Short mmCIF file of C-alpha atoms in Angstrom, two decimals:
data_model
loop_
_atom_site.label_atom_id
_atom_site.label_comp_id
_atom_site.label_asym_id
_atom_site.label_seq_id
_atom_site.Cartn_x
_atom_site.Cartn_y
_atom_site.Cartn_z
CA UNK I 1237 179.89 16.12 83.19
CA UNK I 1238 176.58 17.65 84.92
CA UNK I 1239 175.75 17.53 88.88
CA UNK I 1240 172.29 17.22 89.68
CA UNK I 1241 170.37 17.42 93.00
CA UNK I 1242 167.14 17.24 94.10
CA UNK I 1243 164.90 18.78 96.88
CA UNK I 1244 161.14 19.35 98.06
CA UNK I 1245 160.11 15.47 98.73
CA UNK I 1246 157.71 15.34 101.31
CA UNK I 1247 153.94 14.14 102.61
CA UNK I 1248 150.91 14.82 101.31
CA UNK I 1249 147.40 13.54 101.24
CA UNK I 1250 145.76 12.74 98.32
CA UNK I 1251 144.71 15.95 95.72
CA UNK I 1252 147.46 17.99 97.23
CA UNK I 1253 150.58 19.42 95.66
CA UNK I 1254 154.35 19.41 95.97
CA UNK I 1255 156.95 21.05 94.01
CA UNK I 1256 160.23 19.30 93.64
CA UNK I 1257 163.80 21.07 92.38
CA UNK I 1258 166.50 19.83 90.48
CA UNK I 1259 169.75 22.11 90.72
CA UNK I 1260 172.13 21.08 87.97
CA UNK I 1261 175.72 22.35 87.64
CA UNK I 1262 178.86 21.17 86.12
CA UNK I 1263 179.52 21.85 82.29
CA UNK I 1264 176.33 23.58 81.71
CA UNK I 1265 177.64 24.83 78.24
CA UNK I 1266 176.41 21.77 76.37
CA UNK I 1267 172.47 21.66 75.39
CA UNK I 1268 170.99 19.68 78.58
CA UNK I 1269 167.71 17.43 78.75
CA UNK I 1270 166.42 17.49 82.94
CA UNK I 1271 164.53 14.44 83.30
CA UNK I 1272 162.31 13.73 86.14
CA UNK I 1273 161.96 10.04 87.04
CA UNK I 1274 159.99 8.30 89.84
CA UNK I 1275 160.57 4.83 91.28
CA UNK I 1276 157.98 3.00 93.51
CA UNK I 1277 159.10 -0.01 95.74
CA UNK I 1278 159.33 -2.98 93.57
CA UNK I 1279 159.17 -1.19 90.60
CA UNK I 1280 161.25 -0.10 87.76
CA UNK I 1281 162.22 3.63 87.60
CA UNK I 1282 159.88 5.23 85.54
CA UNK I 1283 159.70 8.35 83.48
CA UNK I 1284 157.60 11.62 84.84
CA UNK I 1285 158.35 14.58 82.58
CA UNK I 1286 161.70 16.36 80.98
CA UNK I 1287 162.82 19.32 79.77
CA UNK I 1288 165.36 21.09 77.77
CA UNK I 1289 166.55 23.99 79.43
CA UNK I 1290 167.68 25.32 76.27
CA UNK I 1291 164.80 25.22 74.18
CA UNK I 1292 162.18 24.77 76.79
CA UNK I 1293 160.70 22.08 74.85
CA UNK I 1294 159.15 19.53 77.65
CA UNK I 1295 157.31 16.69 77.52
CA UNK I 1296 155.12 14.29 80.15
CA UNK I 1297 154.10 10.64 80.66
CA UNK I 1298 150.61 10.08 79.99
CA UNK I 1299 150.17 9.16 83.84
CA UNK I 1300 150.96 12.85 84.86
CA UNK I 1301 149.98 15.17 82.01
CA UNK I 1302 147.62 17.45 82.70
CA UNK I 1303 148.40 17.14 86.87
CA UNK I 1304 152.21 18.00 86.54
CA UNK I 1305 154.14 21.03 85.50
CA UNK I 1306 158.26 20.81 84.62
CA UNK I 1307 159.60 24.71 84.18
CA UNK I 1308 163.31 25.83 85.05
CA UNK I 1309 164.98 28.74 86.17
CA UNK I 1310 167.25 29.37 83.91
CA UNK I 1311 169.33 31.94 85.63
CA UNK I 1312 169.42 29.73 88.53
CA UNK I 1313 169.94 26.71 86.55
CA UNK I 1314 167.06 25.26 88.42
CA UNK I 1315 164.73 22.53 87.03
CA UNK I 1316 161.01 22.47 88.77
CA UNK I 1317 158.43 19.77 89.00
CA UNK I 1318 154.92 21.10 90.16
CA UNK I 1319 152.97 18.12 91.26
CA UNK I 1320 149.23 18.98 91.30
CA UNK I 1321 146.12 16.49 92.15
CA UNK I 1322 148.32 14.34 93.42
CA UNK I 1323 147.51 10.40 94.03
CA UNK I 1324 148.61 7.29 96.16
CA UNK I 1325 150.30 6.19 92.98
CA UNK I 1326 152.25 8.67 92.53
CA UNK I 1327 154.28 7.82 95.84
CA UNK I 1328 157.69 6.95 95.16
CA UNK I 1329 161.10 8.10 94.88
CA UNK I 1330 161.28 10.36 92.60
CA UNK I 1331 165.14 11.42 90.61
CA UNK I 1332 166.19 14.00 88.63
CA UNK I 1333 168.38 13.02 85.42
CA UNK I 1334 170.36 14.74 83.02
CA UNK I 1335 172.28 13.88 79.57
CA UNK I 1336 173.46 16.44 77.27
CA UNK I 1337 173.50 16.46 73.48
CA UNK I 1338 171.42 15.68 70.80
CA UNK I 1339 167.60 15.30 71.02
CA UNK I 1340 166.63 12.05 71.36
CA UNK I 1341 162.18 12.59 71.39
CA UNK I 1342 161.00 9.86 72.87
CA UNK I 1343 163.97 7.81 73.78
CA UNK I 1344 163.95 9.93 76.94
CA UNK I 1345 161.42 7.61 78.82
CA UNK I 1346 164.21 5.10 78.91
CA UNK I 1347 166.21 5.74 82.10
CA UNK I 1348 169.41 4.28 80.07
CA UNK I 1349 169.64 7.65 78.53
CA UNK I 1350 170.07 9.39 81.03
CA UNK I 1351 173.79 9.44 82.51
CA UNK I 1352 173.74 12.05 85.30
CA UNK I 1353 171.61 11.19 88.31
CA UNK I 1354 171.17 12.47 92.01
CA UNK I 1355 170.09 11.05 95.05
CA UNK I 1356 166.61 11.04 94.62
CA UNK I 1357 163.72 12.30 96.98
CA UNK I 1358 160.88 10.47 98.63
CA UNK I 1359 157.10 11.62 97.91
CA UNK I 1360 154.20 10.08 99.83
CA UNK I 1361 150.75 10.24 98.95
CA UNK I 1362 148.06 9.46 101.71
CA UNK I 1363 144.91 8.44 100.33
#
């Protein structure tokens, strides 16, 4: 079982930045896939970026590549999300997610996979 919590929502006006962290804990041991996930009022919960903190292998939504950056501290077992150019869209409430195992590519957009989940943490966008 993995723990995850996030931190670093906050306000911004439009073209800014925010980072966002995702501490995970809990049986680490196992290969683990950090997703970042964002849900806007009304809407489903969509996918933003993940990472494997083994491998480092990441990917993005198109929506957000190119403007957002997912790293980790590994040490730390910290999971980042640099938001950069940010826009009203992107205001939401955005999770961090984690599953363990195999690699599933492109299956990760799909929330479903994803069985670990924290509270989530709100990002506002002024345009």
């Amino acid at each position: 079982q993995v723990r995850v919590m996030e931190s670093g929502g906050g306000s911004v006006e439009a073209g800014g930045s925010l980072r966002l962290s995702c501490v995970y804990s809990g049986d680490t041991q196992v290969r683990i896939y950090v997703g970042w996930f964002r849900q806007a009022p009304g809407k489903e919960r969509e996918a933003v970026a993940v990472m494997s903190t083994e491998t480092n292998w990441s990917d993005y939504s198109d929506s957000v590549k190119g403007r957002f950056t997912i790293s980790q501290d590994n040490a730390q077992k910290i999971v980042y999300l640099q938001m950069d150019s940010l826009k009203p869209e992107d205001t939401g409430l955005y999770y961090c997610g984690a599953r363990q195992g195999l690699f599933i590519g492109s299956r990760w957009y799909d929330p479903a996979n994803f069985p670990y989940w924290g509270q989530g943490t709100q990002i506002t966008v002024a345009s």
